Coordinates of C-alpha atoms in Angstrom, one line a residue:
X1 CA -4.0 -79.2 34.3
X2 CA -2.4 -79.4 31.1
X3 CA -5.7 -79.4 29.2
X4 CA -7.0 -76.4 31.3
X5 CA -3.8 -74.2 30.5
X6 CA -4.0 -75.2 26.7
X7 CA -8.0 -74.0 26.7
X8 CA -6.9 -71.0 28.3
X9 CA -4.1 -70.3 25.8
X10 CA -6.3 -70.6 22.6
X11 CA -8.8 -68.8 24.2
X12 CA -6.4 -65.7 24.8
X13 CA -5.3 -66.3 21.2
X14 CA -8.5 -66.4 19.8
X15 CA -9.7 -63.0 21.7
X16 CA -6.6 -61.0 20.4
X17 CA -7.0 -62.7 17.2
X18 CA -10.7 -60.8 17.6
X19 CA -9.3 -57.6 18.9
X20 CA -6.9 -57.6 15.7
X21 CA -9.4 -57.9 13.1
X22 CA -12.1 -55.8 15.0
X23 CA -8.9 -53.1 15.1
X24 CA -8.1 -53.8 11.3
X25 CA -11.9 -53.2 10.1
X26 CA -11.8 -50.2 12.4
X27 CA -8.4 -48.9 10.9
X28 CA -10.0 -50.2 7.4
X29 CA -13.0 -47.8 8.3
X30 CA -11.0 -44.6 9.0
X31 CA -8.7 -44.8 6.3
X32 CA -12.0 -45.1 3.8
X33 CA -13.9 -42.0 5.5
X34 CA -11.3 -40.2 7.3
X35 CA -13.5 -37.2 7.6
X36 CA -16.4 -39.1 8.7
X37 CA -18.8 -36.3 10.5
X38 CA -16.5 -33.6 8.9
X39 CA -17.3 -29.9 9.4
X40 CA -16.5 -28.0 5.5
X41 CA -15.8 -24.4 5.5
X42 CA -16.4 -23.7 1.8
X43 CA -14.7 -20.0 0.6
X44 CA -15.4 -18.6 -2.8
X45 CA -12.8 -16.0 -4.5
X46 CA -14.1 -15.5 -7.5
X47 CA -12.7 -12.5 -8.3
X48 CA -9.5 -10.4 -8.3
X49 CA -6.8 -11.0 -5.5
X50 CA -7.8 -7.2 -4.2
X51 CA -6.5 -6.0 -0.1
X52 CA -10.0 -6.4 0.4
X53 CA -9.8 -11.0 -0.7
X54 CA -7.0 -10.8 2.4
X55 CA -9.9 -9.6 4.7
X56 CA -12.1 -12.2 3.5
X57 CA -9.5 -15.0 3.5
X58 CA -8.6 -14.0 7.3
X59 CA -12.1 -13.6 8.5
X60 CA -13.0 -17.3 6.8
X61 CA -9.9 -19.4 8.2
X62 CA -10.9 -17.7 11.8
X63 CA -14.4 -18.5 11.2
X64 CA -13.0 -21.7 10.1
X65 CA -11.0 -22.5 13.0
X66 CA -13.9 -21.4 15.4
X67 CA -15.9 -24.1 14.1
X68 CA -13.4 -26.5 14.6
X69 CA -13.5 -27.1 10.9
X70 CA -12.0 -30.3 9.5
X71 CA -11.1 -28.9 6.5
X72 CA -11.3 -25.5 3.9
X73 CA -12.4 -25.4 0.4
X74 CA -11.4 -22.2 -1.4
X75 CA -13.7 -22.4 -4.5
X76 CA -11.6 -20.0 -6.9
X77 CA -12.2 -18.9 -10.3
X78 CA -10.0 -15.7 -10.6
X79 CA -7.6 -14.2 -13.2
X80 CA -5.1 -12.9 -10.8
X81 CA -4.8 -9.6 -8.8
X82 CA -2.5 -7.9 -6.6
X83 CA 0.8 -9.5 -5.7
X84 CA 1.2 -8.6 -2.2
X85 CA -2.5 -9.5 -1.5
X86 CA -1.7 -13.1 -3.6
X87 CA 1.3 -13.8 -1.0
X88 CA -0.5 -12.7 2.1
X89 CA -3.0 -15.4 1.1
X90 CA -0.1 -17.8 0.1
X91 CA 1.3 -17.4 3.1
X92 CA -1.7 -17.8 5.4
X93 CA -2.6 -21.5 3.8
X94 CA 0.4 -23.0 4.1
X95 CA 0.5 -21.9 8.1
X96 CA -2.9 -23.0 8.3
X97 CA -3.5 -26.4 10.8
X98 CA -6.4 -28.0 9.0
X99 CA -6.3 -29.4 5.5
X100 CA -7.1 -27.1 2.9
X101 CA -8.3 -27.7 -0.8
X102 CA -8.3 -25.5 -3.9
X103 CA -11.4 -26.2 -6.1
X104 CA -10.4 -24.3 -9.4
X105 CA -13.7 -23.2 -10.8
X106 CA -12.5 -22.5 -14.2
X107 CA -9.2 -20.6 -13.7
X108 CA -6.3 -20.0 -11.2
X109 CA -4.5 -17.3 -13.4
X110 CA -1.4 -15.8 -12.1
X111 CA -2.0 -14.6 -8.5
X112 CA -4.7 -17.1 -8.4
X113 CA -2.4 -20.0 -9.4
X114 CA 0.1 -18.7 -6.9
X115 CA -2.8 -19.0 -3.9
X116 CA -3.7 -22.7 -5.4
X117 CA -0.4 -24.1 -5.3
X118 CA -0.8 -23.0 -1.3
X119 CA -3.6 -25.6 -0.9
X120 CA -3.0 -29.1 0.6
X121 CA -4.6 -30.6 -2.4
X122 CA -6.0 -28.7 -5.5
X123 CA -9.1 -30.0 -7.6
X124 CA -9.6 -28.9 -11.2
X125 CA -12.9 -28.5 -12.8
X126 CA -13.0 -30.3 -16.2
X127 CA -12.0 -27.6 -18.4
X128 CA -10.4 -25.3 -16.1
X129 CA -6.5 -24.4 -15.9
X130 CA -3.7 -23.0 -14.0
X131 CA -0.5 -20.9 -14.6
X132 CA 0.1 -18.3 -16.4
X133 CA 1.5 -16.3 -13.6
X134 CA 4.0 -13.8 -15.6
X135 CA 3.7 -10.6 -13.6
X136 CA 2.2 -7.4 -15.6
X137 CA 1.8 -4.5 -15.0
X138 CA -1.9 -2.0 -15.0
X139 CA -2.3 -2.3 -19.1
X140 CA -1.2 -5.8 -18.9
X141 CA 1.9 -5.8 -20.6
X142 CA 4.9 -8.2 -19.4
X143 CA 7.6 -6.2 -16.5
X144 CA 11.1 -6.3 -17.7
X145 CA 12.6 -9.8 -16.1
X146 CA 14.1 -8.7 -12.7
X147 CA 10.4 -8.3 -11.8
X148 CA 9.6 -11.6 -12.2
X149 CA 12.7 -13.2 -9.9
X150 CA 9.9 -12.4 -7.0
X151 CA 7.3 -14.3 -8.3
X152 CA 9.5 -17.0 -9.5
X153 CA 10.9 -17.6 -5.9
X154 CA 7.3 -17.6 -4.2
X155 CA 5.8 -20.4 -6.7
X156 CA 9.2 -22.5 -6.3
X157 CA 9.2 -22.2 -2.4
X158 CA 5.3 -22.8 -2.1
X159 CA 5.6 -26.0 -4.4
X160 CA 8.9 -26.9 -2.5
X161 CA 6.6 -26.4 0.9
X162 CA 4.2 -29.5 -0.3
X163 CA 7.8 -31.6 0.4
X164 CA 8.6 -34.6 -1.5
X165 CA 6.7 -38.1 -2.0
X166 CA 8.2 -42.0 -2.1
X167 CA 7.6 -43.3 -5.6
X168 CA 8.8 -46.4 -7.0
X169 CA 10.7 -46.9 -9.7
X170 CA 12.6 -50.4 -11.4
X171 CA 12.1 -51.5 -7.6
X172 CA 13.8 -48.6 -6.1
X173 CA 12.0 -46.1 -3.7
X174 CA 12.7 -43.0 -5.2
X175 CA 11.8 -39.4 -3.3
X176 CA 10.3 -36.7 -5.5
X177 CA 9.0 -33.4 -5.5
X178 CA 5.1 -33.3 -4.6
X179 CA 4.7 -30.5 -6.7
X180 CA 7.3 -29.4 -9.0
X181 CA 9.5 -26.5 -8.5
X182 CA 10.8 -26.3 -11.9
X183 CA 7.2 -26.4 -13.1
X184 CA 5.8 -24.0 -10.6
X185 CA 8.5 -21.6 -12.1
X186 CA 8.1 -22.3 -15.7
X187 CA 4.3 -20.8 -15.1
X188 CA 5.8 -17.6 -14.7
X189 CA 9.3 -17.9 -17.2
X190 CA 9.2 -18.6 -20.2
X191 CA 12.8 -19.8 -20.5
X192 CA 12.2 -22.2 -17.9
X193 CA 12.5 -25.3 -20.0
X194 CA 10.8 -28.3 -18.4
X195 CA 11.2 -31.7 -20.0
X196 CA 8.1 -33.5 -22.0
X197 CA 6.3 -30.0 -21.1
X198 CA 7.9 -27.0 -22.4
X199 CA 10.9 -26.3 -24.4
X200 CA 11.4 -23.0 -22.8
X201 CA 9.6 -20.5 -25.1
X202 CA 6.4 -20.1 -23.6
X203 CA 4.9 -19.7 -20.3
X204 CA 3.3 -23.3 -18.7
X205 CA -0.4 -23.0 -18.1
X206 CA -2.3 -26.5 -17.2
X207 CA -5.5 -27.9 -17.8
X208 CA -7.3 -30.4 -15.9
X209 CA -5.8 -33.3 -17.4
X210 CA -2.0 -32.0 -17.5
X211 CA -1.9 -30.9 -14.1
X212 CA -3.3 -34.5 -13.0
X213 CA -0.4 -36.3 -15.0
X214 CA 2.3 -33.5 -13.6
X215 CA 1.3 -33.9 -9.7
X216 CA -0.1 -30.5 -9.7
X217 CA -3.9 -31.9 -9.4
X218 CA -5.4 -34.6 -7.5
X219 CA -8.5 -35.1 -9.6
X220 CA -11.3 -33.5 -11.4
X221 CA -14.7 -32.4 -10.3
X222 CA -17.4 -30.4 -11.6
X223 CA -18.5 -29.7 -8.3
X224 CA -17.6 -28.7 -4.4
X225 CA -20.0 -32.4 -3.4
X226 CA -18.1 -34.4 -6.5
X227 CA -14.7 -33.3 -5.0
X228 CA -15.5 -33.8 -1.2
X229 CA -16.3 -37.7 -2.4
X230 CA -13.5 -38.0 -3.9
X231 CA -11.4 -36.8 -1.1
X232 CA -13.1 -39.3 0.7
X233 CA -15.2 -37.1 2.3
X234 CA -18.7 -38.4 2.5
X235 CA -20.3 -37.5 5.8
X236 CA -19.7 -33.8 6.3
X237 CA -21.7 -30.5 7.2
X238 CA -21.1 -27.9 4.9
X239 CA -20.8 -23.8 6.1
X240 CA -20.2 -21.4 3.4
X241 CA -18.2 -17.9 3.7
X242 CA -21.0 -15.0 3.3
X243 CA -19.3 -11.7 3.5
X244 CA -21.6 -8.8 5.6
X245 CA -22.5 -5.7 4.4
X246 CA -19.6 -3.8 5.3
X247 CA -17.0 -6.7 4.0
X248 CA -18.6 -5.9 0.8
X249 CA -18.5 -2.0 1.4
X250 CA -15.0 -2.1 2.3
X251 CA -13.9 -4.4 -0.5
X252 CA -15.8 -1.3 -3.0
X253 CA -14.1 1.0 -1.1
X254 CA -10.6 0.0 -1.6
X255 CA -11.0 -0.7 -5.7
X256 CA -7.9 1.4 -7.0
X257 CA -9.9 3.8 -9.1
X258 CA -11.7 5.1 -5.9
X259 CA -8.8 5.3 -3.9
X260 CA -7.3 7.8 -6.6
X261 CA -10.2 9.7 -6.5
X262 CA -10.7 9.9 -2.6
X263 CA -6.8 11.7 -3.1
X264 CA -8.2 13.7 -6.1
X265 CA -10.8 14.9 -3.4
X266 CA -8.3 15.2 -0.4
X267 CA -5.4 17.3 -2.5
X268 CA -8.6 19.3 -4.3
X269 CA -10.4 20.1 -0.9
X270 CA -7.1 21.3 0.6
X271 CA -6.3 23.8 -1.7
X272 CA -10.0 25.6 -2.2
X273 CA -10.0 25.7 1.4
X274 CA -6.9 27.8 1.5
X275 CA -7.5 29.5 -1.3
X276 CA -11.2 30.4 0.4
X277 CA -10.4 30.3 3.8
X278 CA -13.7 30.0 6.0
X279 CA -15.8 28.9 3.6
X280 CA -15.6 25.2 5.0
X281 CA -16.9 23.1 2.4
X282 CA -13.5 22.6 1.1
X283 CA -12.1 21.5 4.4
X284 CA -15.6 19.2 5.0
X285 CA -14.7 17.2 1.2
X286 CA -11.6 17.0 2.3
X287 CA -11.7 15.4 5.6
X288 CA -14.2 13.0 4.0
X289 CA -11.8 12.1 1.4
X290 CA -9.3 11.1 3.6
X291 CA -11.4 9.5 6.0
X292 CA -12.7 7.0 2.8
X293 CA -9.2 6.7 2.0
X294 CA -7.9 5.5 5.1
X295 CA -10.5 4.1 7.0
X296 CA -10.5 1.0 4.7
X297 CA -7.2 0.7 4.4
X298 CA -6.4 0.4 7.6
X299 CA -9.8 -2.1 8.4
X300 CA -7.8 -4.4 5.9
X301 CA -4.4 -3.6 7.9
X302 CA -2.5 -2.0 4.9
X303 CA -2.6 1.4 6.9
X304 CA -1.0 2.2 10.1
X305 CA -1.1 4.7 12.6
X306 CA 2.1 6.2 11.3
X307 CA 1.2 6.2 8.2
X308 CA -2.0 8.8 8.8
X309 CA 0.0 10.6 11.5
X310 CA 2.9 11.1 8.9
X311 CA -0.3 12.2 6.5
X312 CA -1.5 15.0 9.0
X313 CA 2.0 16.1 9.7
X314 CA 2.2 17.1 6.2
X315 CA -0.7 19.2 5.8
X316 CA 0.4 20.8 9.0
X317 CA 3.8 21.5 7.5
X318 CA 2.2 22.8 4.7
X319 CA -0.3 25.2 6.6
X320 CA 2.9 26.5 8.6
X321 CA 4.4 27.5 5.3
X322 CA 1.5 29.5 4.1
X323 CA 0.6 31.1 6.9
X324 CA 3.7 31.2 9.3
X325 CA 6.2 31.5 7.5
X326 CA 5.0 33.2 4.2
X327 CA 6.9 31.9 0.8
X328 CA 7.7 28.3 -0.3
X329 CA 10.7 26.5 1.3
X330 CA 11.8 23.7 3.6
X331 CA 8.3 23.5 5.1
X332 CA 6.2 23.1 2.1
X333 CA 8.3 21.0 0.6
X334 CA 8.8 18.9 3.1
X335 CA 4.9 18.6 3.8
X336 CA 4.2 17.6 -0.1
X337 CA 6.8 14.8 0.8
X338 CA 5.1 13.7 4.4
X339 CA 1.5 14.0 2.7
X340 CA 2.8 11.9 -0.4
X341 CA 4.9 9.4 1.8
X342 CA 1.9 8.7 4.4
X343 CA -1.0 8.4 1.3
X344 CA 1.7 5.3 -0.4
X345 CA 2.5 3.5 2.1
X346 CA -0.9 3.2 2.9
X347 CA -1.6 1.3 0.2
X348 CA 1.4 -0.8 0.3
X349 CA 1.3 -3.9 3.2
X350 CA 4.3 -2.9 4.9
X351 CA 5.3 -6.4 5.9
X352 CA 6.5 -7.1 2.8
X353 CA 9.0 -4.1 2.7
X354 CA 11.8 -6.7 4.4
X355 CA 12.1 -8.3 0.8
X356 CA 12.9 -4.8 -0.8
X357 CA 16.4 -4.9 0.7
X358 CA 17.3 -8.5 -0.8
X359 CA 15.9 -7.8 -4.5
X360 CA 13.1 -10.4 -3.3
X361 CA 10.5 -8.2 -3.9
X362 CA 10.3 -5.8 -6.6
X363 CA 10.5 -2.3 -6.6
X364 CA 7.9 -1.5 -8.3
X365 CA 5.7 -2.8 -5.4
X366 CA 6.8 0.0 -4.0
X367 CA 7.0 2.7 -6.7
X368 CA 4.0 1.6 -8.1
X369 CA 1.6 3.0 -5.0
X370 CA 4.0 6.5 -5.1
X371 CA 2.9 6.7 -8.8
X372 CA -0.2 6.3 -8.3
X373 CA -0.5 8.8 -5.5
X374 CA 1.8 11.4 -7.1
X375 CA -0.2 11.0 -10.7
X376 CA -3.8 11.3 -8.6
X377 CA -3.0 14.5 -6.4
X378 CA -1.6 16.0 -9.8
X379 CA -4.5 15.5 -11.2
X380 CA -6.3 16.6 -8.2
X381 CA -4.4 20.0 -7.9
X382 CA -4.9 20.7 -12.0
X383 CA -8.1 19.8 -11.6
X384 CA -8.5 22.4 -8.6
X385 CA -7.0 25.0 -10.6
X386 CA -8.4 24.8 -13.7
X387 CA -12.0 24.6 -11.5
X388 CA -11.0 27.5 -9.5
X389 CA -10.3 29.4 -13.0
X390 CA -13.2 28.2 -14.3
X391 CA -15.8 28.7 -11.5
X392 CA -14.6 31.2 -9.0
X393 CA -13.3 33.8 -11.5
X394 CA -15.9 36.9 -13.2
X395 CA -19.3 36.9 -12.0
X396 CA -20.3 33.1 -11.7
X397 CA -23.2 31.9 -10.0
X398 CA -21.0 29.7 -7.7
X399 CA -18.4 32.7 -7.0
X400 CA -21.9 34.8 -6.0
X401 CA -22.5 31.8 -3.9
X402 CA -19.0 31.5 -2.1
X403 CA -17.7 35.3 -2.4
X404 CA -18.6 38.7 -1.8
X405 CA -19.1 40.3 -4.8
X406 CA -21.1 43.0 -4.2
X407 CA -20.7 46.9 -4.5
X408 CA -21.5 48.7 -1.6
X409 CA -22.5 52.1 -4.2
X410 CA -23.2 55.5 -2.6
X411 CA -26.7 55.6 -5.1
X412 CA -27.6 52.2 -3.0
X413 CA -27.1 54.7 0.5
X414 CA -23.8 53.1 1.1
X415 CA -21.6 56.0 2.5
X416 CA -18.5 55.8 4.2
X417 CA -17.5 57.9 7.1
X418 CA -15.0 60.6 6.4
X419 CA -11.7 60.5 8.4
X420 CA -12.1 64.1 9.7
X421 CA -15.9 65.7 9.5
X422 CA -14.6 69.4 10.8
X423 CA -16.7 69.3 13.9
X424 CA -13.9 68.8 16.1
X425 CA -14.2 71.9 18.7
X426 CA -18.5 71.9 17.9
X427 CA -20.6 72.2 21.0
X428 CA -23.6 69.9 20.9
X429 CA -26.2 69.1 23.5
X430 CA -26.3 65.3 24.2
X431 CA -30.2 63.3 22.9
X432 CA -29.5 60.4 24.9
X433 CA -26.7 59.7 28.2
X434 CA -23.4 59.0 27.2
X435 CA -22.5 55.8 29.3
X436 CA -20.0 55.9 27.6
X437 CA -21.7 55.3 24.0
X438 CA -24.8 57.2 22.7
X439 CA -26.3 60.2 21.0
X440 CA -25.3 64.2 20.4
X441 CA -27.0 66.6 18.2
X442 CA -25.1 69.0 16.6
X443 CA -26.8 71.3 14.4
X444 CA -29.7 69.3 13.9
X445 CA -27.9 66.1 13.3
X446 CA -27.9 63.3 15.6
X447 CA -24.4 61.7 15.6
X448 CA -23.1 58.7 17.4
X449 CA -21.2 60.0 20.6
X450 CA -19.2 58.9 23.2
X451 CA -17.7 59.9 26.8
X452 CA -14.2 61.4 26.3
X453 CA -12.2 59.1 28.9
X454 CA -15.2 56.6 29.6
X455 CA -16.9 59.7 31.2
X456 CA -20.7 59.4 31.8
X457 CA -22.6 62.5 30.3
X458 CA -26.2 62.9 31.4
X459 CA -29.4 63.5 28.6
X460 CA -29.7 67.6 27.9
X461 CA -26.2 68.4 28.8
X462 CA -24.2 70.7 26.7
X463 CA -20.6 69.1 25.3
X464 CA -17.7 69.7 23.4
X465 CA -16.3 67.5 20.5
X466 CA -12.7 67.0 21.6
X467 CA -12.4 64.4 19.2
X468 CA -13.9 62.8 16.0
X469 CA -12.0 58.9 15.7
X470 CA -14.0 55.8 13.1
X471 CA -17.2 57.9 13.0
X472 CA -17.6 58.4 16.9
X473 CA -17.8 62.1 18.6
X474 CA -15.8 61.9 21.9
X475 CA -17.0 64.7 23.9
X476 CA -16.8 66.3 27.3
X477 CA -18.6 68.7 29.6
X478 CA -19.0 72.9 28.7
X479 CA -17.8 74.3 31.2
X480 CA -20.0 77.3 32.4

């Protein structure tokens, strides 16, 4: 009995002794390929962080999550862009569930290094860089230093959002930063003075190999297959983002130097259209303007409904002042402001307006769009005037086109009917009935004629002019 019990004893040992190392090789086997059978979803921005790079970045991450994707790659090469755009990005890869990795194609400048430092992990091509994310404005020129406290608090909370990691040190555990804070903000200071990097003159940009010994990279690649082995991903099936037709159309439709132009044809189409009422192409460019404007804009969910209701209130102010109440006062002015107000804050997304009021965000993310706008529809109207000057004035063929000009001359056989003809009184006999309308003949003359009080006057009947009103005889019956 005693021999039985012992067999059965080191026979249970040796099967969990199996089941142990059969677990371990299994464990072993994970931890090697823990995206064995891996579904990429590979996303290239490679160029500026425009409204229209949020709509692409949403549309792949849903696409993304749809496939059950195991993880993203953002294959970036990108000088930087629009700020608001950059943290809409940000903030949409650090809520993101799957991993996500930042292949930096060559460079992740400014807003581009801001969108990196969102990623999970971040792979450098050899030769590439990142930094450089000082905030300039349209001619690239540096803005004053309380526009860069924004920027300098999104790169220090997205680096401080990657958390802190155990290292050792003289046989202590010690917790540091994953990413560096003070790091992430010398890329946009200058006078952030990091230790064995920077003294504090200059603004931090990385290469390959810096960002590698600084935490900021976890290894180069020169391309998306050499990174997804190193990330220990071997067995995968690859789907890359290809934007449609109208991605693309919207993304050309919403470059800054069209958008000024579709106001320079909104602001321009108005005013011809009062100054020429009823000639309709005015009104036609107009409508199209706005509809290129907004219709983009609010596709990439930068426009609202208030904002185009608040657009269309204007021009109805305005239209009120004209033609209601003649002059220029409360109205008009108030309708410049609605027009104005409604085309800016299309352009700006409005759910960044909650940092305005804590000096987060800059001002000039709002001022900037109002600029624009006011600087584009001043142009538009000078344009419209000057071209109104130009082309509607003398005896231009487009004026002939869009405006009588013509003289009606009496050698042409245009004669206008005199007020009084003296044949008030005049008997007549009538060439056709009078029902009321039709003909008299009055010396020989036939004259357009008309029952006096809606009477009816038979052909052949003798009449009496009682009146003579706008060229018409109103007659009545001789009496015998």
């Amino acid at each position: 009995m005693h021999k039985l019990c012992t067999a059965i004893l080191f026979h249970l040992l040796l099967f969990a002794a199996a089941v142990s190392v059969r677990g371990a090789e299994i464990s072993a086997r994970e931890e090697a390929a823990p995206y064995a059978g891996a579904t990429v979803y590979l996303l290239p921005i490679r160029e500026d962080i425009m409204p229209a790079t949020v709509r692409q970045v949403t549309r792949c991450l849903e696409e993304a999550t749809a496939l059950n994707a195991s993880c993203v790659v953002i294959d970036m090469n990108t000088y930087g862009g629009v700020l608001d755009a950059a943290d809409s990005i940000r903030t949409m890869l650090l809520d993101y569930p799957a991993p996500t990795i930042a292949f930096i194609n060559n460079q992740a400048a400014s807003a581009g290094a801001l969108i990196a430092l969102a990623a999970d992990s971040i792979y450098m091509r050899p030769g590439a860089s990142i930094g450089a994310a000082t905030v300039v404005d349209g001619s690239g020129a540096v803005m004053p230093d309380k526009y860069q406290s924004f920027m300098r608090s999104m790169m220090r909370a997205t680096a401080e959002a990657h958390g802190r990691v155990p290292s050792a040190e003289r046989g202590d555990t010690v917790w540091r930063w994953r990413r560096d804070p003070q790091i992430a903000e010398a890329m946009v200071s200058p006078s952030t003075a990091v230790p064995d990097l920077t003294d504090g003159t200059q603004v931090v940009t990385l290469t390959a190999d810096e960002a590698i010994a600084w935490g900021f990279c976890e290894g180069k690649a020169s391309s998306v297959e050499e990174l997804l082995a190193l990330a220990g991903i071997d067995d995968y099936t690859l789907y890359e983002y290809a934007p449609s037709w109208l991605d693309r159309f919207i993304g050309f439709l919403t470059n800054p130097t069209l958008q000024a132009l579709f106001i320079i044809l909104i602001i321009g189409g108005i005013y011809f259209e009062l100054q020429t009422p009823g000639v309709g192409f005015p009104l036609v460019v107009a409508i199209l303007g706005a509809v290129l404007y907004f219709a983009p804009l609010y596709a990439e969910g930068l426009a609202a409904h208030w904002e185009l209701l608040l657009f269309l209130t204007g021009i109805v102010l305005i239209i009120l002042e004209i033609f209601v109440t003649p002059g220029f006062g409360v109205l008009g002015i108030l309708g410049i402001v609605a027009m104005i107000t409604g085309l800016a804050f299309a352009l700006i997304d409005t759910a960044l307006l909650r940092y305005v009021p804590t000096g987060e965000l800059p001002v000039s993310v709002v001022l900037g769009p109002f600029l624009i706008v006011i600087i584009s529809a001043g142009v538009g109207l000078l344009l419209s005037i000057w071209f109104g000057n130009r082309f509607l004035r003398g005896k231009s063929g487009l004026r002939r086109r869009v405006v009588l000009v013509s003289d009606m001359k009496p050698a042409d056989g245009y004669v206008s009917v005199a007020a009084d003809r003296g044949l008030t009184g005049r008997e007549g006999i009538t060439s056709t009935p009078l029902r009321p309308a039709g003909k008299v003949v009055i010396g020989g003359r036939h004259y357009e004629a008309a029952g006096d009080d809606a009477a009816f006057i038979g052909k052949g009947i003798a009449v009496i002019v009682t009146r003579d009103e706008n060229g018409i005889l109103y007659c009545r019956k001789k009496e015998v």
